[in-house]
């Protein structure tokens, strides 16, 4: 009781600094769980002692973590003891922690707001052999975890770390193929559920992580699965559009060309540029894409079939639209040379029509700005 009262009093005077000046784990052994779980300042003290303290202090913290009355695995602040041990503890400590962790309901731990942070720290700090033990505990639950607000971060971290292990080569120059094979079941589950995950607020992050970090063979397989499904739905989806953008940044030339083709075929460009989420993809290509891909999009924007029955000028229609006018502005800002001149000319020749449009006026403002800059 006295310790508790003193501790609450000290906490009002920046406990982390006072504790670091006068105390070690050894001198505070009776109240380490209270300190660890009390507040943010207490957790700072815990981490700093694990970082700079003696081996005896680390072993004492380990004992507290495994035998203490508090469930540090899911405590808002107490979890920092475990995270610190995973980061600064000895190999023997980490091995014991992994054994204790795998003895719990790992899936529930992954889905807990604090537990998932402990799991992520473990994945970042453990050797591959220990991560493999953790992986075994989540087989068959990848879809559940990927759709969970906390669990998706664990799946992302596994993909990132194990894929990085796969790029490490031994003395003979041989890649660590075992690392990528250990998460193949994750990739398989992603591919089977690609439509569902790509259009889910959390699942789409897992798909993007696979596209960005997996070894080439796995990445290629995931992207091919995406291209083989309903790409148009993904392009126009609130979350799916980010998956398509990940393909454009990380796919092969053939895969990127396939997406560009979907965007520009027939009158699809006019449709997609007017759609809230699809327009993000087009703007991303215009700002960050390769020249050939920008050119393909701008050529589609310059399409003018007004001389035909039912024809239209794509650039004019885009400029007058409340969403697509941003696409036109992005094209003006990121094109130069002949493409920019063609855009200038077509917009200038339709000045009267655009000046009567609420959104067309914004495009004309951008046009005048760039014409003045290039004069």
C-alpha positions as a LaTeX table, in Angstrom:
\begin{tabular}{lrrr}
\hline
Residue & $x$ (\AA) & $y$ (\AA) & $z$ (\AA) \\
\hline
Unk1 & 0.00 & 0.00 & 0.00 \\
Unk2 & 2.84 & 2.39 & 0.94 \\
Unk3 & 4.67 & 1.58 & $-2.30$ \\
Unk4 & 1.52 & 2.27 & $-4.28$ \\
Unk5 & 0.96 & 5.64 & $-2.58$ \\
Unk6 & 4.57 & 6.68 & $-3.05$ \\
Unk7 & 4.50 & 5.56 & $-6.66$ \\
Unk8 & 1.38 & 7.59 & $-7.43$ \\
Unk9 & 2.93 & 10.65 & $-5.81$ \\
Unk10 & 6.21 & 10.30 & $-7.74$ \\
Unk11 & 4.41 & 9.84 & $-11.05$ \\
Unk12 & 3.23 & 13.45 & $-10.91$ \\
Unk13 & 6.86 & 14.59 & $-11.14$ \\
Unk14 & 7.86 & 12.76 & $-14.31$ \\
Unk15 & 8.44 & 9.29 & $-12.92$ \\
Unk16 & 10.56 & 8.12 & $-15.86$ \\
Unk17 & 13.36 & 10.59 & $-15.11$ \\
Unk18 & 13.25 & 10.15 & $-11.31$ \\
Unk19 & 13.30 & 6.35 & $-11.52$ \\
Unk20 & 16.19 & 6.33 & $-13.98$ \\
Unk21 & 18.26 & 8.57 & $-11.70$ \\
Unk22 & 17.83 & 6.59 & $-8.49$ \\
Unk23 & 16.54 & 3.08 & $-9.18$ \\
Unk24 & 17.26 & $-0.18$ & $-10.99$ \\
Unk25 & 15.02 & $-3.21$ & $-11.43$ \\
Unk26 & 16.82 & $-4.83$ & $-8.51$ \\
Unk27 & 15.83 & $-2.11$ & $-6.04$ \\
Unk28 & 12.25 & $-2.03$ & $-7.33$ \\
Unk29 & 11.71 & $-5.77$ & $-7.73$ \\
Unk30 & 8.61 & $-5.79$ & $-5.54$ \\
Unk31 & 6.68 & $-3.32$ & $-7.66$ \\
Unk32 & 7.97 & $-3.88$ & $-11.23$ \\
Unk33 & 4.53 & $-5.06$ & $-12.47$ \\
Unk34 & 2.92 & $-1.94$ & $-10.97$ \\
Unk35 & 5.47 & 0.32 & $-12.63$ \\
Unk36 & 5.21 & $-1.42$ & $-15.97$ \\
Unk37 & 1.42 & $-1.23$ & $-16.06$ \\
Unk38 & 0.94 & 2.16 & $-14.40$ \\
Unk39 & 1.34 & 4.69 & $-17.19$ \\
Unk40 & 3.45 & 5.80 & $-20.14$ \\
Unk41 & 6.23 & 7.13 & $-17.91$ \\
Unk42 & 6.52 & 3.78 & $-16.16$ \\
Unk43 & 6.78 & 1.99 & $-19.49$ \\
Unk44 & 9.56 & 4.36 & $-20.55$ \\
Unk45 & 11.50 & 3.42 & $-17.42$ \\
Unk46 & 10.98 & $-0.27$ & $-18.19$ \\
Unk47 & 12.29 & 0.06 & $-21.74$ \\
Unk48 & 15.29 & 2.15 & $-20.74$ \\
Unk49 & 16.36 & $-0.30$ & $-18.01$ \\
Unk50 & 16.05 & $-3.18$ & $-20.50$ \\
Unk51 & 18.14 & $-1.22$ & $-23.00$ \\
Unk52 & 20.92 & $-0.13$ & $-20.65$ \\
Unk53 & 20.56 & $-2.30$ & $-17.54$ \\
Unk54 & 22.59 & $-5.33$ & $-16.48$ \\
Unk55 & 21.92 & $-8.95$ & $-17.37$ \\
Unk56 & 20.62 & $-9.46$ & $-13.83$ \\
Unk57 & 18.01 & $-6.75$ & $-14.45$ \\
Unk58 & 16.95 & $-8.34$ & $-17.73$ \\
Unk59 & 16.60 & $-11.73$ & $-16.04$ \\
Unk60 & 14.53 & $-10.16$ & $-13.27$ \\
Unk61 & 12.29 & $-8.49$ & $-15.85$ \\
Unk62 & 11.95 & $-11.86$ & $-17.57$ \\
Unk63 & 10.85 & $-13.46$ & $-14.32$ \\
Unk64 & 8.29 & $-10.72$ & $-13.75$ \\
Unk65 & 6.99 & $-11.03$ & $-17.30$ \\
Unk66 & 6.43 & $-14.78$ & $-16.98$ \\
Unk67 & 5.33 & $-15.04$ & $-13.34$ \\
Unk68 & 3.94 & $-11.58$ & $-12.54$ \\
Unk69 & 0.33 & $-11.10$ & $-11.48$ \\
Unk70 & $-0.39$ & $-8.79$ & $-14.45$ \\
Unk71 & $-1.14$ & $-10.12$ & $-17.93$ \\
Unk72 & 1.55 & $-8.03$ & $-19.56$ \\
Unk73 & 0.87 & $-9.48$ & $-23.02$ \\
Unk74 & $-2.29$ & $-7.40$ & $-23.41$ \\
Unk75 & $-1.78$ & $-4.58$ & $-20.92$ \\
Unk76 & $-1.76$ & $-1.09$ & $-22.38$ \\
Unk77 & 1.64 & $-0.28$ & $-20.85$ \\
Unk78 & 2.86 & $-3.56$ & $-19.42$ \\
Unk79 & 3.37 & $-4.94$ & $-22.91$ \\
Unk80 & 6.49 & $-2.79$ & $-23.16$ \\
Unk81 & 8.27 & $-5.20$ & $-20.80$ \\
Unk82 & 7.77 & $-8.01$ & $-23.30$ \\
Unk83 & 8.56 & $-5.84$ & $-26.30$ \\
Unk84 & 11.76 & $-4.73$ & $-24.58$ \\
Unk85 & 12.76 & $-8.31$ & $-23.82$ \\
Unk86 & 12.21 & $-9.33$ & $-27.43$ \\
Unk87 & 14.39 & $-6.43$ & $-28.53$ \\
Unk88 & 17.14 & $-6.42$ & $-25.89$ \\
Unk89 & 16.93 & $-9.82$ & $-24.18$ \\
Unk90 & 19.32 & $-12.73$ & $-24.64$ \\
Unk91 & 18.65 & $-15.57$ & $-27.08$ \\
Unk92 & 17.69 & $-17.80$ & $-24.17$ \\
Unk93 & 15.13 & $-15.24$ & $-22.98$ \\
Unk94 & 13.65 & $-14.91$ & $-26.44$ \\
Unk95 & 13.39 & $-18.69$ & $-26.74$ \\
Unk96 & 11.51 & $-18.88$ & $-23.44$ \\
Unk97 & 9.21 & $-16.01$ & $-24.44$ \\
Unk98 & 8.39 & $-17.71$ & $-27.74$ \\
Unk99 & 7.55 & $-20.92$ & $-25.88$ \\
Unk100 & 5.22 & $-19.03$ & $-23.54$ \\
Unk101 & 3.68 & $-17.10$ & $-26.43$ \\
Unk102 & 3.00 & $-20.25$ & $-28.44$ \\
Unk103 & 1.37 & $-21.76$ & $-25.36$ \\
Unk104 & $-1.29$ & $-19.05$ & $-25.51$ \\
Unk105 & $-4.10$ & $-18.46$ & $-27.98$ \\
Unk106 & $-1.85$ & $-16.75$ & $-30.52$ \\
Unk107 & $-4.69$ & $-15.86$ & $-32.88$ \\
Unk108 & $-6.56$ & $-14.01$ & $-30.12$ \\
Unk109 & $-3.32$ & $-12.30$ & $-29.13$ \\
Unk110 & $-2.83$ & $-11.16$ & $-32.74$ \\
Unk111 & $-6.33$ & $-9.69$ & $-32.74$ \\
Unk112 & $-5.87$ & $-7.77$ & $-29.49$ \\
Unk113 & $-4.92$ & $-4.09$ & $-29.82$ \\
Unk114 & $-1.94$ & $-4.49$ & $-27.47$ \\
Unk115 & $-1.15$ & $-8.14$ & $-28.05$ \\
Unk116 & $-0.66$ & $-7.56$ & $-31.76$ \\
Unk117 & 2.06 & $-5.04$ & $-30.96$ \\
Unk118 & 3.94 & $-7.60$ & $-28.89$ \\
Unk119 & 3.65 & $-10.14$ & $-31.72$ \\
Unk120 & 4.89 & $-7.62$ & $-34.27$ \\
Unk121 & 7.90 & $-6.73$ & $-32.12$ \\
Unk122 & 8.66 & $-10.43$ & $-31.75$ \\
Unk123 & 8.56 & $-10.95$ & $-35.51$ \\
Unk124 & 10.90 & $-8.00$ & $-36.06$ \\
Unk125 & 13.44 & $-9.16$ & $-33.48$ \\
Unk126 & 13.40 & $-12.97$ & $-33.58$ \\
Unk127 & 15.50 & $-15.32$ & $-35.66$ \\
Unk128 & 13.76 & $-17.16$ & $-38.48$ \\
Unk129 & 13.56 & $-20.47$ & $-36.59$ \\
Unk130 & 11.49 & $-18.86$ & $-33.82$ \\
Unk131 & 9.22 & $-17.02$ & $-36.23$ \\
Unk132 & 8.48 & $-20.36$ & $-37.90$ \\
Unk133 & 7.02 & $-21.60$ & $-34.60$ \\
Unk134 & 4.75 & $-18.59$ & $-34.47$ \\
Unk135 & 3.69 & $-19.10$ & $-38.08$ \\
Unk136 & 2.47 & $-22.60$ & $-37.28$ \\
Unk137 & 0.01 & $-21.17$ & $-34.75$ \\
Unk138 & $-1.87$ & $-19.03$ & $-37.31$ \\
Unk139 & $-2.28$ & $-21.53$ & $-40.15$ \\
Unk140 & $-5.86$ & $-21.58$ & $-41.37$ \\
Unk141 & $-6.58$ & $-18.16$ & $-39.85$ \\
Unk142 & $-5.05$ & $-15.82$ & $-42.43$ \\
Unk143 & $-8.38$ & $-14.58$ & $-43.81$ \\
Unk144 & $-9.66$ & $-13.91$ & $-40.28$ \\
Unk145 & $-6.49$ & $-12.04$ & $-39.29$ \\
Unk146 & $-6.28$ & $-10.12$ & $-42.55$ \\
Unk147 & $-9.78$ & $-8.76$ & $-42.06$ \\
Unk148 & $-9.13$ & $-7.78$ & $-38.44$ \\
Unk149 & $-8.09$ & $-4.20$ & $-37.51$ \\
Unk150 & $-5.20$ & $-5.55$ & $-35.41$ \\
Unk151 & $-4.49$ & $-8.94$ & $-36.92$ \\
Unk152 & $-3.82$ & $-7.54$ & $-40.39$ \\
Unk153 & $-0.70$ & $-5.82$ & $-39.06$ \\
Unk154 & 0.69 & $-9.17$ & $-37.89$ \\
Unk155 & 0.16 & $-10.75$ & $-41.32$ \\
Unk156 & 1.77 & $-7.72$ & $-42.99$ \\
Unk157 & 4.79 & $-7.93$ & $-40.67$ \\
Unk158 & 5.20 & $-11.65$ & $-41.35$ \\
Unk159 & 5.18 & $-11.08$ & $-45.10$ \\
Unk160 & 7.68 & $-8.23$ & $-44.84$ \\
Unk161 & 10.15 & $-9.92$ & $-42.47$ \\
Unk162 & 10.08 & $-13.41$ & $-43.98$ \\
Unk163 & 10.43 & $-11.97$ & $-47.49$ \\
Unk164 & 13.46 & $-9.99$ & $-46.32$ \\
Unk165 & 14.96 & $-13.21$ & $-44.94$ \\
Unk166 & 14.41 & $-14.77$ & $-48.36$ \\
Unk167 & 16.66 & $-12.17$ & $-50.00$ \\
Unk168 & 19.62 & $-12.96$ & $-47.73$ \\
Unk169 & 22.18 & $-15.17$ & $-49.46$ \\
Unk170 & 24.67 & $-17.49$ & $-47.83$ \\
Unk171 & 28.40 & $-17.65$ & $-48.55$ \\
Unk172 & 27.74 & $-19.69$ & $-51.70$ \\
Unk173 & 25.34 & $-17.06$ & $-53.02$ \\
Unk174 & 22.30 & $-19.31$ & $-52.46$ \\
Unk175 & 19.08 & $-17.52$ & $-51.53$ \\
Unk176 & 17.15 & $-18.46$ & $-48.40$ \\
Unk177 & 14.26 & $-20.13$ & $-50.21$ \\
Unk178 & 13.00 & $-21.67$ & $-46.97$ \\
Unk179 & 11.90 & $-18.26$ & $-45.69$ \\
Unk180 & 9.56 & $-17.61$ & $-48.60$ \\
Unk181 & 8.26 & $-21.18$ & $-48.55$ \\
Unk182 & 7.29 & $-20.77$ & $-44.88$ \\
Unk183 & 4.76 & $-18.07$ & $-45.81$ \\
Unk184 & 3.55 & $-19.72$ & $-49.01$ \\
Unk185 & 0.34 & $-20.72$ & $-47.22$ \\
Unk186 & $-0.28$ & $-17.01$ & $-46.56$ \\
Unk187 & 0.19 & $-16.22$ & $-50.25$ \\
Unk188 & $-2.09$ & $-19.12$ & $-51.19$ \\
Unk189 & $-4.82$ & $-17.84$ & $-48.86$ \\
Unk190 & $-4.47$ & $-14.33$ & $-50.29$ \\
Unk191 & $-4.83$ & $-15.63$ & $-53.84$ \\
Unk192 & $-7.89$ & $-17.75$ & $-53.03$ \\
Unk193 & $-9.57$ & $-14.74$ & $-51.39$ \\
Unk194 & $-8.14$ & $-12.03$ & $-53.64$ \\
Unk195 & $-11.49$ & $-10.39$ & $-54.49$ \\
Unk196 & $-12.64$ & $-10.29$ & $-50.89$ \\
Unk197 & $-9.34$ & $-9.05$ & $-49.45$ \\
Unk198 & $-8.64$ & $-6.48$ & $-52.17$ \\
Unk199 & $-11.93$ & $-4.71$ & $-51.48$ \\
Unk200 & $-11.70$ & $-4.89$ & $-47.68$ \\
Unk201 & $-10.49$ & $-1.94$ & $-45.60$ \\
Unk202 & $-7.85$ & $-4.04$ & $-43.82$ \\
Unk203 & $-7.43$ & $-6.93$ & $-46.24$ \\
Unk204 & $-6.31$ & $-4.59$ & $-49.02$ \\
Unk205 & $-3.27$ & $-3.66$ & $-46.91$ \\
Unk206 & $-2.20$ & $-7.30$ & $-46.72$ \\
Unk207 & $-2.53$ & $-7.69$ & $-50.49$ \\
Unk208 & $-0.48$ & $-4.52$ & $-51.06$ \\
Unk209 & 2.22 & $-5.77$ & $-48.69$ \\
Unk210 & 2.46 & $-9.05$ & $-50.59$ \\
Unk211 & 2.77 & $-7.20$ & $-53.91$ \\
Unk212 & 5.46 & $-4.90$ & $-52.54$ \\
Unk213 & 7.63 & $-7.26$ & $-50.46$ \\
Unk214 & 7.24 & $-10.87$ & $-51.59$ \\
Unk215 & 9.89 & $-12.60$ & $-53.67$ \\
Unk216 & 9.36 & $-12.27$ & $-57.41$ \\
Unk217 & 7.67 & $-15.65$ & $-57.89$ \\
Unk218 & 5.09 & $-15.02$ & $-55.17$ \\
Unk219 & 4.58 & $-11.40$ & $-56.19$ \\
Unk220 & 4.02 & $-12.41$ & $-59.82$ \\
Unk221 & 1.46 & $-15.03$ & $-58.79$ \\
Unk222 & $-0.53$ & $-12.56$ & $-56.65$ \\
Unk223 & $-0.56$ & $-9.90$ & $-59.38$ \\
Unk224 & $-1.61$ & $-12.42$ & $-62.02$ \\
Unk225 & $-4.50$ & $-13.45$ & $-59.78$ \\
Unk226 & $-5.53$ & $-9.80$ & $-59.46$ \\
Unk227 & $-5.41$ & $-9.26$ & $-63.22$ \\
Unk228 & $-7.45$ & $-12.40$ & $-63.84$ \\
Unk229 & $-10.30$ & $-11.23$ & $-61.58$ \\
Unk230 & $-12.74$ & $-8.34$ & $-62.11$ \\
Unk231 & $-10.16$ & $-5.57$ & $-62.51$ \\
Unk232 & $-12.81$ & $-2.96$ & $-63.35$ \\
Unk233 & $-14.45$ & $-3.50$ & $-59.95$ \\
Unk234 & $-11.10$ & $-3.09$ & $-58.19$ \\
Unk235 & $-10.29$ & 0.05 & $-60.16$ \\
Unk236 & $-13.52$ & 1.67 & $-59.00$ \\
Unk237 & $-13.47$ & 0.35 & $-55.44$ \\
Unk238 & $-12.70$ & 2.46 & $-52.39$ \\
Unk239 & $-9.96$ & 0.05 & $-51.30$ \\
Unk240 & $-9.34$ & $-1.95$ & $-54.44$ \\
Unk241 & $-7.91$ & 1.10 & $-56.20$ \\
Unk242 & $-4.94$ & 1.02 & $-53.82$ \\
Unk243 & $-4.28$ & $-2.60$ & $-54.77$ \\
Unk244 & $-4.26$ & $-1.62$ & $-58.45$ \\
Unk245 & $-1.86$ & 1.24 & $-57.67$ \\
Unk246 & 0.44 & $-1.28$ & $-55.92$ \\
Unk247 & 0.42 & $-3.37$ & $-59.11$ \\
Unk248 & 1.35 & $-0.31$ & $-61.17$ \\
Unk249 & 4.36 & 0.38 & $-58.91$ \\
Unk250 & 5.54 & $-3.20$ & $-58.41$ \\
Unk251 & 4.24 & $-5.35$ & $-61.27$ \\
Unk252 & 6.11 & $-6.49$ & $-64.35$ \\
Unk253 & 6.01 & $-4.45$ & $-67.57$ \\
Unk254 & 3.44 & $-6.84$ & $-69.02$ \\
Unk255 & 1.24 & $-6.62$ & $-65.93$ \\
Unk256 & 1.39 & $-2.83$ & $-65.82$ \\
Unk257 & 0.61 & $-2.66$ & $-69.54$ \\
Unk258 & $-2.44$ & $-4.85$ & $-68.92$ \\
Unk259 & $-3.82$ & $-2.38$ & $-66.34$ \\
Unk260 & $-3.13$ & 0.60 & $-68.61$ \\
Unk261 & $-4.95$ & $-1.20$ & $-71.41$ \\
Unk262 & $-8.00$ & $-1.70$ & $-69.19$ \\
Unk263 & $-8.00$ & 1.99 & $-68.33$ \\
Unk264 & $-7.79$ & 3.25 & $-71.90$ \\
Unk265 & $-9.68$ & 0.76 & $-74.04$ \\
Unk266 & $-12.75$ & 2.06 & $-75.91$ \\
Unk267 & $-14.34$ & 4.90 & $-73.89$ \\
Unk268 & $-13.23$ & 3.51 & $-70.53$ \\
Unk269 & $-10.89$ & 6.43 & $-69.78$ \\
Unk270 & $-13.80$ & 8.89 & $-69.81$ \\
Unk271 & $-15.70$ & 6.63 & $-67.44$ \\
Unk272 & $-12.83$ & 5.94 & $-65.04$ \\
Unk273 & $-11.60$ & 9.54 & $-64.87$ \\
Unk274 & $-15.08$ & 10.60 & $-63.72$ \\
Unk275 & $-15.17$ & 7.99 & $-60.96$ \\
Unk276 & $-13.94$ & 9.04 & $-57.51$ \\
Unk277 & $-11.58$ & 6.14 & $-56.80$ \\
Unk278 & $-10.58$ & 5.20 & $-60.32$ \\
Unk279 & $-9.48$ & 8.78 & $-60.95$ \\
Unk280 & $-6.90$ & 8.34 & $-58.16$ \\
Unk281 & $-5.23$ & 5.63 & $-60.22$ \\
Unk282 & $-5.08$ & 7.80 & $-63.32$ \\
Unk283 & $-3.66$ & 10.74 & $-61.36$ \\
Unk284 & $-1.02$ & 8.46 & $-59.82$ \\
Unk285 & 0.10 & 7.29 & $-63.26$ \\
Unk286 & 0.24 & 10.86 & $-64.58$ \\
Unk287 & 2.33 & 11.95 & $-61.61$ \\
Unk288 & 4.62 & 8.96 & $-61.04$ \\
Unk289 & 4.26 & 6.67 & $-64.03$ \\
Unk290 & 6.70 & 5.93 & $-66.84$ \\
Unk291 & 6.61 & 8.23 & $-69.85$ \\
Unk292 & 5.08 & 5.57 & $-72.11$ \\
Unk293 & 2.22 & 5.06 & $-69.67$ \\
Unk294 & 1.59 & 8.78 & $-69.28$ \\
Unk295 & 1.60 & 9.09 & $-73.06$ \\
Unk296 & $-0.98$ & 6.31 & $-73.40$ \\
Unk297 & $-3.32$ & 8.09 & $-70.98$ \\
Unk298 & $-2.89$ & 11.55 & $-72.51$ \\
Unk299 & $-3.49$ & 10.17 & $-76.00$ \\
Unk300 & $-6.78$ & 8.81 & $-74.70$ \\
Unk301 & $-7.63$ & 12.20 & $-73.20$ \\
Unk302 & $-6.94$ & 13.88 & $-76.56$ \\
Unk303 & $-9.47$ & 11.66 & $-78.34$ \\
Unk304 & $-11.90$ & 13.87 & $-80.29$ \\
Unk305 & $-14.74$ & 12.20 & $-82.21$ \\
Unk306 & $-17.12$ & 15.19 & $-82.47$ \\
Unk307 & $-17.05$ & 14.88 & $-86.23$ \\
Unk308 & $-18.83$ & 11.54 & $-85.84$ \\
Unk309 & $-22.45$ & 11.02 & $-84.88$ \\
Unk310 & $-22.68$ & 10.89 & $-81.08$ \\
Unk311 & $-19.00$ & 11.78 & $-80.81$ \\
Unk312 & $-17.34$ & 13.80 & $-78.07$ \\
Unk313 & $-14.08$ & 15.46 & $-77.10$ \\
Unk314 & $-12.72$ & 13.48 & $-74.15$ \\
Unk315 & $-10.56$ & 16.32 & $-72.81$ \\
Unk316 & $-13.45$ & 18.80 & $-72.83$ \\
Unk317 & $-15.81$ & 16.36 & $-71.11$ \\
Unk318 & $-13.20$ & 15.59 & $-68.47$ \\
Unk319 & $-12.50$ & 19.27 & $-67.86$ \\
Unk320 & $-16.19$ & 19.96 & $-67.16$ \\
Unk321 & $-16.55$ & 17.13 & $-64.66$ \\
Unk322 & $-16.35$ & 17.74 & $-60.89$ \\
Unk323 & $-13.92$ & 14.83 & $-60.42$ \\
Unk324 & $-12.21$ & 14.45 & $-63.78$ \\
Unk325 & $-11.07$ & 18.08 & $-63.91$ \\
Unk326 & $-8.41$ & 17.11 & $-61.37$ \\
Unk327 & $-7.14$ & 14.49 & $-63.82$ \\
Unk328 & $-6.78$ & 17.15 & $-66.53$ \\
Unk329 & $-4.94$ & 19.45 & $-64.13$ \\
Unk330 & $-2.61$ & 16.61 & $-63.19$ \\
Unk331 & $-1.89$ & 15.97 & $-66.87$ \\
Unk332 & $-1.07$ & 19.64 & $-67.44$ \\
Unk333 & 1.28 & 19.65 & $-64.45$ \\
Unk334 & 3.15 & 16.47 & $-65.35$ \\
Unk335 & 3.42 & 16.49 & $-69.14$ \\
Unk336 & 5.87 & 18.45 & $-71.23$ \\
Unk337 & 7.02 & 18.72 & $-74.81$ \\
Unk338 & 4.64 & 17.71 & $-77.56$ \\
Unk339 & 2.04 & 16.18 & $-75.25$ \\
Unk340 & 1.70 & 19.36 & $-73.25$ \\
Unk341 & 1.41 & 21.44 & $-76.43$ \\
Unk342 & $-1.41$ & 19.23 & $-77.70$ \\
Unk343 & $-3.24$ & 19.63 & $-74.39$ \\
Unk344 & $-2.74$ & 23.40 & $-74.51$ \\
Unk345 & $-4.02$ & 23.63 & $-78.07$ \\
Unk346 & $-7.15$ & 21.52 & $-77.55$ \\
Unk347 & $-8.12$ & 23.32 & $-74.35$ \\
Unk348 & $-7.48$ & 26.75 & $-75.89$ \\
Unk349 & $-9.62$ & 25.93 & $-78.92$ \\
Unk350 & $-12.52$ & 25.12 & $-76.56$ \\
Unk351 & $-12.02$ & 28.14 & $-74.30$ \\
Unk352 & $-15.55$ & 29.48 & $-74.70$ \\
Unk353 & $-17.23$ & 26.21 & $-73.77$ \\
Unk354 & $-14.94$ & 25.59 & $-70.79$ \\
Unk355 & $-15.29$ & 29.15 & $-69.47$ \\
Unk356 & $-19.03$ & 28.52 & $-69.01$ \\
Unk357 & $-18.37$ & 25.43 & $-66.91$ \\
Unk358 & $-17.87$ & 25.62 & $-63.13$ \\
Unk359 & $-15.09$ & 23.05 & $-63.22$ \\
Unk360 & $-13.81$ & 23.96 & $-66.67$ \\
Unk361 & $-12.79$ & 27.34 & $-65.23$ \\
Unk362 & $-10.38$ & 25.60 & $-62.86$ \\
Unk363 & $-8.73$ & 23.83 & $-65.79$ \\
Unk364 & $-8.41$ & 27.13 & $-67.67$ \\
Unk365 & $-6.71$ & 28.69 & $-64.64$ \\
Unk366 & $-4.14$ & 25.89 & $-64.67$ \\
Unk367 & $-3.77$ & 26.27 & $-68.42$ \\
Unk368 & $-3.03$ & 29.99 & $-68.16$ \\
Unk369 & $-0.52$ & 29.39 & $-65.36$ \\
Unk370 & 1.44 & 26.86 & $-67.39$ \\
Unk371 & 1.24 & 28.88 & $-70.59$ \\
Unk372 & 2.70 & 31.87 & $-68.74$ \\
Unk373 & 5.46 & 29.71 & $-67.24$ \\
Unk374 & 6.42 & 28.28 & $-70.63$ \\
Unk375 & 6.23 & 31.61 & $-72.48$ \\
\hline
\end{tabular}
